[in-house]
Short mmCIF file of C-alpha atoms and ligand atoms in Angstrom, two decimals:
data_model
loop_
_atom_site.label_atom_id
_atom_site.label_comp_id
_atom_site.label_asym_id
_atom_site.label_seq_id
_atom_site.Cartn_x
_atom_site.Cartn_y
_atom_site.Cartn_z
CA MET A 93 -2.77 7.17 11.29
CA ASN A 94 -2.90 10.56 12.98
CA TYR A 95 0.75 11.09 13.30
CA ILE A 96 2.82 13.98 14.47
CA GLY A 97 4.66 15.37 11.23
CA SER A 98 2.84 12.88 8.93
CA LYS A 99 3.46 13.95 5.48
CA HIS A 100 0.11 12.54 4.17
CA LYS A 101 -1.08 16.17 3.00
CA LEU A 102 2.27 17.17 1.74
CA SER A 103 2.68 14.14 -0.31
CA SER A 104 2.12 15.75 -3.82
CA PHE A 105 4.39 18.76 -2.84
CA ILE A 106 7.09 16.29 -2.12
CA PHE A 107 6.62 14.06 -5.15
CA GLU A 108 6.64 17.16 -7.37
CA THR A 109 9.64 18.72 -6.03
CA VAL A 110 11.51 15.36 -6.35
CA THR A 111 10.62 14.76 -10.03
CA GLU A 112 11.37 18.49 -10.82
CA THR A 113 14.84 18.00 -9.31
CA CYS A 114 15.71 14.42 -10.36
CA GLY A 115 13.56 13.95 -13.53
CA LYS A 116 10.16 12.41 -14.20
CA ASP A 117 11.51 9.04 -14.85
CA LEU A 118 12.42 7.43 -11.46
CA SER A 119 12.19 3.85 -12.42
CA GLN A 120 15.92 3.18 -12.09
CA LYS A 121 16.34 5.05 -8.85
CA VAL A 122 16.95 3.94 -5.17
CA PHE A 123 14.74 5.88 -2.99
CA CYS A 124 15.33 6.14 0.81
CA ASP A 125 12.85 7.36 3.63
CA LEU A 126 15.20 7.47 6.63
CA PHE A 127 12.88 8.75 9.30
CA ALA A 128 9.83 6.87 7.73
CA GLY A 129 7.11 7.05 10.60
CA THR A 130 3.85 5.82 9.02
CA GLY A 131 5.53 4.98 5.75
CA ILE A 132 3.40 7.23 3.72
CA VAL A 133 6.11 8.94 1.80
CA GLY A 134 7.87 5.61 0.71
CA ARG A 135 4.30 4.14 -0.22
CA ASN A 136 4.01 7.18 -2.56
CA PHE A 137 7.25 6.66 -4.14
CA ARG A 138 7.03 2.87 -4.18
CA PRO A 139 5.13 2.45 -7.47
CA HIS A 140 7.77 4.76 -9.28
CA VAL A 141 11.12 3.66 -8.15
CA LYS A 142 13.47 0.70 -8.57
CA GLN A 143 13.78 0.05 -4.83
CA VAL A 144 12.66 1.84 -1.57
CA ILE A 145 14.74 1.76 1.61
CA ALA A 146 12.56 2.54 4.73
CA ASN A 147 13.98 3.19 8.17
CA ASP A 148 12.88 4.40 11.46
CA VAL A 149 14.08 3.94 15.02
CA GLU A 150 10.86 2.98 16.57
CA TYR A 151 9.47 -0.56 16.55
CA TYR A 152 5.87 0.38 15.70
CA SER A 153 7.21 2.27 12.62
CA TYR A 154 9.19 -0.70 11.56
CA VAL A 155 6.08 -2.84 11.68
CA LEU A 156 4.00 -0.48 9.51
CA ASN A 157 6.92 -0.11 7.12
CA ARG A 158 7.72 -3.87 7.06
CA ASN A 159 4.18 -4.18 5.81
CA TYR A 160 3.55 -1.18 3.55
CA ILE A 161 6.98 -1.08 1.98
CA GLY A 162 8.22 -4.72 2.53
CA ASN A 163 5.18 -6.91 1.66
CA TYR A 164 3.83 -7.85 -1.81
CA PHE A 165 0.60 -9.47 -0.83
CA GLU A 166 1.04 -12.77 -2.46
CA PHE A 167 -0.82 -14.22 0.43
CA GLU A 168 -4.25 -14.66 1.61
CA TYR A 169 -5.41 -12.64 4.49
CA GLN A 170 -9.16 -12.29 4.87
CA ASN A 171 -9.58 -15.63 6.63
CA LEU A 172 -7.01 -14.54 9.17
CA LEU A 173 -8.70 -11.24 9.85
CA ASP A 174 -12.09 -13.03 10.07
CA GLU A 175 -10.70 -15.31 12.74
CA LEU A 176 -9.27 -12.46 14.61
CA ASN A 177 -12.49 -10.46 14.66
CA ALA A 178 -14.26 -13.46 15.73
CA LEU A 179 -12.17 -14.03 18.84
CA LYS A 180 -13.48 -13.66 22.48
CA GLY A 181 -11.84 -10.97 24.72
CA ASN A 182 -8.87 -11.70 27.01
CA LYS A 183 -8.15 -9.90 30.23
CA GLY A 184 -4.37 -9.49 29.39
CA PHE A 185 -1.60 -6.81 29.71
CA ILE A 186 -3.30 -4.13 27.67
CA PHE A 187 -6.65 -4.74 29.53
CA GLU A 188 -5.07 -4.56 32.88
CA ASN A 189 -2.67 -1.57 32.19
CA TYR A 190 -4.27 0.45 29.50
CA SER A 191 -8.14 -0.06 29.71
CA GLU A 192 -11.05 1.44 31.52
CA ALA A 193 -11.66 -1.58 33.65
CA GLY A 194 -8.23 -2.71 34.23
CA LYS A 195 -6.41 -2.41 37.69
CA ALA A 196 -4.46 0.54 36.71
CA GLY A 197 -7.47 2.70 35.69
CA ARG A 198 -5.80 4.15 32.44
CA ASN A 199 -8.56 5.05 30.10
CA TYR A 200 -6.70 4.50 26.68
CA PHE A 201 -9.39 1.96 25.53
CA THR A 202 -12.61 0.57 26.52
CA SER A 203 -12.74 -2.55 28.55
CA GLU A 204 -13.95 -4.60 25.64
CA ASN A 205 -11.36 -3.04 23.15
CA GLY A 206 -8.50 -3.64 25.71
CA GLN A 207 -9.49 -7.32 25.88
CA LYS A 208 -9.75 -7.48 22.19
CA ILE A 209 -6.37 -5.95 21.62
CA ASP A 210 -4.94 -8.76 24.09
CA ALA A 211 -6.91 -11.63 22.43
CA VAL A 212 -5.82 -10.49 18.97
CA ARG A 213 -2.08 -9.92 19.89
CA LEU A 214 -1.74 -13.34 21.61
CA GLN A 215 -3.40 -15.01 18.61
CA ILE A 216 -1.05 -13.36 16.20
CA GLU A 217 2.05 -14.51 18.33
CA HIS A 218 0.67 -18.03 18.63
CA TRP A 219 0.30 -18.30 14.77
CA LYS A 220 3.81 -17.13 14.42
CA LYS A 221 5.21 -19.52 16.90
CA SER A 222 3.26 -22.44 15.46
CA LYS A 223 4.44 -21.53 12.00
CA THR A 224 0.90 -21.23 10.87
CA ILE A 225 1.70 -17.86 9.23
CA SER A 226 4.68 -16.53 7.33
CA GLU A 227 6.83 -13.47 8.50
CA ASP A 228 5.07 -11.47 5.80
CA GLN A 229 1.75 -12.11 7.09
CA TYR A 230 3.00 -11.68 10.73
CA PHE A 231 3.88 -8.11 9.88
CA PHE A 232 0.70 -7.37 8.04
CA LEU A 233 -1.39 -8.52 11.00
CA LEU A 234 0.61 -6.50 13.33
CA ALA A 235 0.24 -3.35 11.21
CA SER A 236 -3.44 -4.29 10.93
CA LEU A 237 -3.78 -4.28 14.74
CA LEU A 238 -1.80 -1.15 15.18
CA GLU A 239 -3.88 0.89 12.53
CA SER A 240 -7.17 -0.50 13.85
CA ALA A 241 -6.46 -0.11 17.58
CA ASP A 242 -5.18 3.48 17.00
CA LYS A 243 -8.80 4.25 15.53
CA VAL A 244 -10.47 3.34 18.89
CA ALA A 245 -7.79 4.96 21.16
CA ASN A 246 -9.24 7.28 23.77
CA THR A 247 -6.62 10.12 23.34
CA ALA A 248 -6.71 13.57 22.07
CA SER A 249 -4.00 12.64 19.61
CA VAL A 250 -0.94 11.08 20.89
CA TYR A 251 -0.51 8.49 23.70
CA GLY A 252 1.22 11.04 26.21
CA ALA A 253 -2.17 11.13 27.99
CA TYR A 254 -5.56 9.50 27.78
CA LEU A 255 -9.02 11.37 28.06
CA LYS A 256 -10.98 11.11 31.35
CA HIS A 257 -14.09 9.99 29.55
CA ILE A 258 -14.46 7.75 26.62
CA LYS A 259 -15.02 9.69 23.23
CA ASN A 260 -17.33 8.40 20.63
CA SER A 261 -14.71 7.16 18.27
CA ALA A 262 -13.13 5.26 21.09
CA ALA A 263 -16.50 3.66 22.29
CA LYS A 264 -16.75 1.89 18.99
CA PRO A 265 -15.98 -1.87 18.92
CA LEU A 266 -12.29 -2.67 17.66
CA ILE A 267 -12.60 -4.29 14.23
CA ILE A 268 -9.39 -5.34 12.68
CA LYS A 269 -9.07 -4.03 8.98
CA ALA A 270 -6.57 -4.85 6.56
CA ALA A 271 -3.53 -2.64 6.48
CA LYS A 272 -2.69 -3.19 2.87
CA ILE A 273 -1.47 -1.33 -0.17
CA GLN A 274 -4.24 -0.56 -2.53
CA LYS A 275 -2.33 -0.96 -5.85
CA ASN A 276 -2.23 -4.07 -7.64
CA LEU A 277 1.40 -4.50 -7.42
CA PHE A 278 1.63 -7.37 -9.79
CA SER A 279 0.00 -5.46 -12.64
CA ASP A 280 2.45 -2.73 -11.94
CA GLY A 281 5.39 -5.16 -12.35
CA LEU A 282 6.58 -4.22 -8.69
CA ALA A 283 6.53 -7.92 -7.48
CA ASN A 284 10.37 -7.97 -8.19
CA GLN A 285 10.92 -4.92 -6.39
CA GLU A 286 13.44 -5.66 -3.57
CA ASN A 287 12.68 -3.11 -1.01
CA ARG A 288 14.55 -3.10 2.35
CA VAL A 289 13.18 -2.03 5.87
CA PHE A 290 15.16 -1.21 8.86
CA GLN A 291 14.94 -0.15 12.56
CA LYS A 292 18.12 1.79 13.48
CA ASP A 293 19.31 5.22 14.30
CA ALA A 294 19.24 7.11 11.09
CA ASN A 295 23.00 8.32 11.84
CA GLN A 296 23.93 4.56 12.08
CA GLN A 297 21.83 3.37 9.15
CA ILE A 298 23.03 5.93 6.75
CA LYS A 299 26.54 4.36 6.97
CA GLU A 300 25.16 1.11 5.80
CA ILE A 301 23.30 2.19 2.60
CA GLU A 302 23.53 3.87 -0.53
CA GLY A 303 21.25 5.11 -3.49
CA ASP A 304 19.99 8.06 -5.34
CA ILE A 305 17.39 9.84 -3.41
CA LEU A 306 17.49 10.40 0.29
CA TYR A 307 14.37 11.76 1.91
CA LEU A 308 14.73 13.18 5.53
CA ASP A 309 11.95 13.83 7.87
CA PRO A 310 13.29 13.95 11.21
CA PRO A 311 11.41 15.28 14.30
CA TYR A 312 11.22 18.99 14.55
CA ASN A 313 11.19 19.80 18.04
CA ALA A 314 11.94 18.17 21.52
CA ARG A 315 8.83 15.71 21.67
CA GLN A 316 10.18 12.31 21.56
CA TYR A 317 8.15 9.94 19.54
CA GLY A 318 8.91 7.12 21.68
CA ALA A 319 7.14 8.76 24.57
CA ASN A 320 4.20 10.12 22.34
CA TYR A 321 3.56 6.66 20.71
CA HIS A 322 4.74 4.43 23.60
CA LEU A 323 1.25 2.29 23.38
CA LEU A 324 1.95 1.52 19.99
CA ASN A 325 5.40 0.04 20.71
CA THR A 326 3.67 -1.84 23.64
CA ILE A 327 1.14 -3.36 21.45
CA ALA A 328 3.50 -4.20 18.93
CA LYS A 329 6.21 -5.65 21.09
CA TYR A 330 3.87 -7.29 23.65
CA ASP A 331 6.71 -7.79 26.00
CA THR A 332 6.82 -7.63 29.77
CA PHE A 333 7.56 -4.53 31.75
CA VAL A 334 6.34 -2.43 34.62
CA PRO A 335 4.37 0.65 33.15
CA LYS A 336 5.26 3.73 34.83
CA GLY A 337 3.18 6.57 36.48
CA LYS A 338 -0.11 7.84 35.45
CA THR A 339 0.20 7.41 31.55
CA GLY A 340 1.93 3.89 31.80
CA LEU A 341 4.99 4.78 29.93
CA ARG A 342 7.73 2.35 29.18
CA ASP A 343 11.53 3.11 28.60
CA TYR A 344 11.88 4.83 25.41
CA TYR A 345 14.56 5.94 22.91
CA LYS A 346 15.72 9.42 23.23
CA SER A 347 16.63 10.68 19.82
CA ASP A 348 19.57 13.36 19.41
CA TRP A 349 17.33 14.85 16.75
CA CYS A 350 14.99 16.21 19.52
CA LYS A 351 17.77 17.75 21.54
CA THR A 352 18.63 21.35 21.05
CA GLY A 353 22.43 20.86 21.77
CA GLU A 354 22.80 17.74 19.57
CA VAL A 355 20.63 18.24 16.56
CA LEU A 356 22.80 20.31 14.50
CA LYS A 357 25.85 17.95 15.04
CA SER A 358 23.66 14.93 14.14
CA PHE A 359 22.42 16.63 10.86
CA GLU A 360 26.01 17.71 9.63
CA GLU A 361 27.12 14.14 10.47
CA LEU A 362 24.28 12.56 8.45
CA ILE A 363 24.77 14.88 5.32
CA GLU A 364 28.48 14.08 5.49
CA ASN A 365 27.96 10.33 5.58
CA ALA A 366 25.03 10.06 3.03
CA GLN A 367 26.22 8.26 -0.18
CA PHE A 368 23.15 9.67 -2.23
CA LYS A 369 23.08 12.27 -5.08
CA TYR A 370 20.07 14.01 -4.07
CA ILE A 371 18.94 14.77 -0.39
CA PHE A 372 15.61 16.34 0.43
CA LEU A 373 14.94 17.68 3.84
CA SER A 374 11.40 18.39 5.30
CA TYR A 375 11.68 20.85 8.17
CA ASN A 376 9.46 23.68 9.41
CA ASN A 377 9.97 27.24 10.53
CA GLU A 378 9.25 26.04 14.22
CA GLY A 379 12.05 23.47 14.30
CA LEU A 380 15.16 23.23 16.50
CA MET A 381 17.24 24.12 13.45
CA SER A 382 16.83 27.36 11.54
CA GLN A 383 16.34 27.60 7.88
CA GLU A 384 19.73 29.41 7.85
CA GLN A 385 21.50 26.87 9.90
CA VAL A 386 20.28 24.04 7.52
CA GLN A 387 21.28 26.02 4.66
CA SER A 388 24.88 26.60 5.62
CA VAL A 389 25.36 22.89 6.41
CA MET A 390 23.92 21.83 3.17
CA GLU A 391 25.95 24.50 1.10
CA ARG A 392 28.95 22.92 2.22
CA PHE A 393 28.22 19.60 0.44
CA GLY A 394 27.02 20.80 -2.95
CA LYS A 395 24.37 22.71 -4.61
CA TYR A 396 21.54 23.92 -2.31
CA SER A 397 17.97 25.16 -3.03
CA LEU A 398 14.70 25.50 -1.15
CA LYS A 399 10.98 25.18 -1.71
CA THR A 400 8.39 26.50 0.72
CA LYS A 401 4.89 25.80 1.50
CA LYS A 402 2.53 27.26 3.97
CA TYR A 403 0.91 24.47 5.91
CA GLN A 404 -1.65 24.11 8.68
CA ARG A 405 0.20 21.61 10.91
CA PHE A 406 -1.24 18.90 12.83
CA LYS A 407 -1.92 20.17 16.48
CA ALA A 408 -1.52 17.78 19.48
CA ASP A 409 -3.12 20.26 21.75
CA LYS A 410 -6.75 20.86 20.98
CA THR A 411 -7.00 23.69 23.28
CA GLU A 412 -4.47 25.75 21.24
CA ASN A 413 -6.06 28.41 19.24
CA ARG A 414 -6.14 27.42 15.70
CA ASN A 415 -6.60 30.73 14.24
CA HIS A 416 -3.71 32.27 16.15
CA LYS A 417 -0.75 33.39 14.04
CA ALA A 418 1.59 31.12 15.52
CA SER A 419 -0.28 28.08 14.26
CA GLU A 420 0.52 29.04 10.50
CA THR A 421 3.55 26.97 9.69
CA PHE A 422 5.70 27.13 6.81
CA GLU A 423 7.08 23.62 5.56
CA TYR A 424 10.49 23.78 3.98
CA LEU A 425 11.84 21.27 1.51
CA HIS A 426 15.60 21.81 1.61
CA ILE A 427 17.23 20.30 -1.49
CA LEU A 428 20.82 19.23 -1.92
CA GLU A 429 22.47 17.88 -4.91
CA LYS A 430 25.59 16.56 -3.48
CA SER A 431 28.89 16.95 -5.11
CA PRO A 432 30.76 13.62 -5.69
C1 SAM B 25 8.41 13.79 11.40
S1 SAM B 25 8.28 12.05 11.83
C2 SAM B 25 8.27 11.27 10.23
C3 SAM B 25 6.99 11.15 9.62
C4 SAM B 25 6.88 10.46 8.19
N1 SAM B 25 7.59 11.19 7.18
C5 SAM B 25 5.38 10.22 8.05
O1 SAM B 25 4.79 10.91 7.12
O2 SAM B 25 4.73 9.56 8.60
C6 SAM B 25 9.90 11.62 12.37
C7 SAM B 25 10.25 10.30 12.56
O3 SAM B 25 11.65 10.12 12.91
C8 SAM B 25 11.57 8.99 13.74
N2 SAM B 25 13.08 9.26 14.48
C9 SAM B 25 13.37 10.22 15.49
N3 SAM B 25 14.56 10.01 15.75
C10 SAM B 25 15.21 9.16 14.88
C11 SAM B 25 16.52 8.65 14.82
N4 SAM B 25 17.49 9.02 15.50
N5 SAM B 25 16.69 7.65 13.86
C12 SAM B 25 15.68 7.26 13.00
N6 SAM B 25 14.38 7.82 13.26
C13 SAM B 25 14.21 8.65 14.20
C14 SAM B 25 10.57 9.13 14.55
O4 SAM B 25 10.23 7.69 15.22
C15 SAM B 25 9.48 9.54 13.69
O5 SAM B 25 8.70 8.42 13.12
#
């Protein structure tokens, strides 16, 4: 998934820095990804650690992580996907409010794909209610729907707006593909791993967990994820509400990490409450907190160091000049070895 702040491209930088700091053998370590997003960081660490704890305040992220981190794939799924892909469309909530031909005229999906999303989402819920599928299968299917629907969304990148005309990738018919982990978990001996997945505000969640390695990847700026990815929450929750305005926004969570006046306080409080020996914070040079501010907080709690990497960040605004100097971003990985 093309996600703001995704660490997909920085995976090896993060992994190398963590192993340089904590040692190559992570097999007895509990690793926590507290702002997990797409779950890509936890997924990369999963084969190497004793346990992964994943958390994010957004429900769509919970769904993805509940699948990628929480599932072990002891179940059959191809027959379920085949059934979903064979369904006839249904003119439901997504079709009416978020597709080309719906009454609201919001071009987020083609008319066919909007109807398909409704049909698939209703079938998944029906299977859950009739106990045809397990909880693991439920989240696997929801994650598969979110990933597949995102591929045919008619947006420039995020769901803050839709495009006027249907773009090529959005014109393709929706096909639900498996959102699964490629690794054979059984041959890796990971079937016994007891991973935990949560959906809470990070500053609450941190008080309820402990472990060895804490990875923090909070939002950098004022753009709230709940607003930018509202449609993923709407498909995942499939609840009833009145979509607001031109973009069909729903009520969304307003994170303190996106507020200039609140972020430093939240950061200090989180570091203070963290019961982890090693803490890594990804942040960039365009963030609400400066490198110096982060450093001065971390230094109060133990041994601090910093890794820097030049990085072309994901741009939501395609009209921005990519060659402009301002688009060059430095990605920081702040490291704290917390004093006992
Ligand atoms: C930079 S993104 C994380 C990206 C992730 N590492 C990845 O590679 O996909 C920040 C994440 O923090 C989440 N978030 C924002 N405020 C939060 C809060 N107060 N508590 C927990 N999660 C929060 C957002 O929903 C978003 O998924």
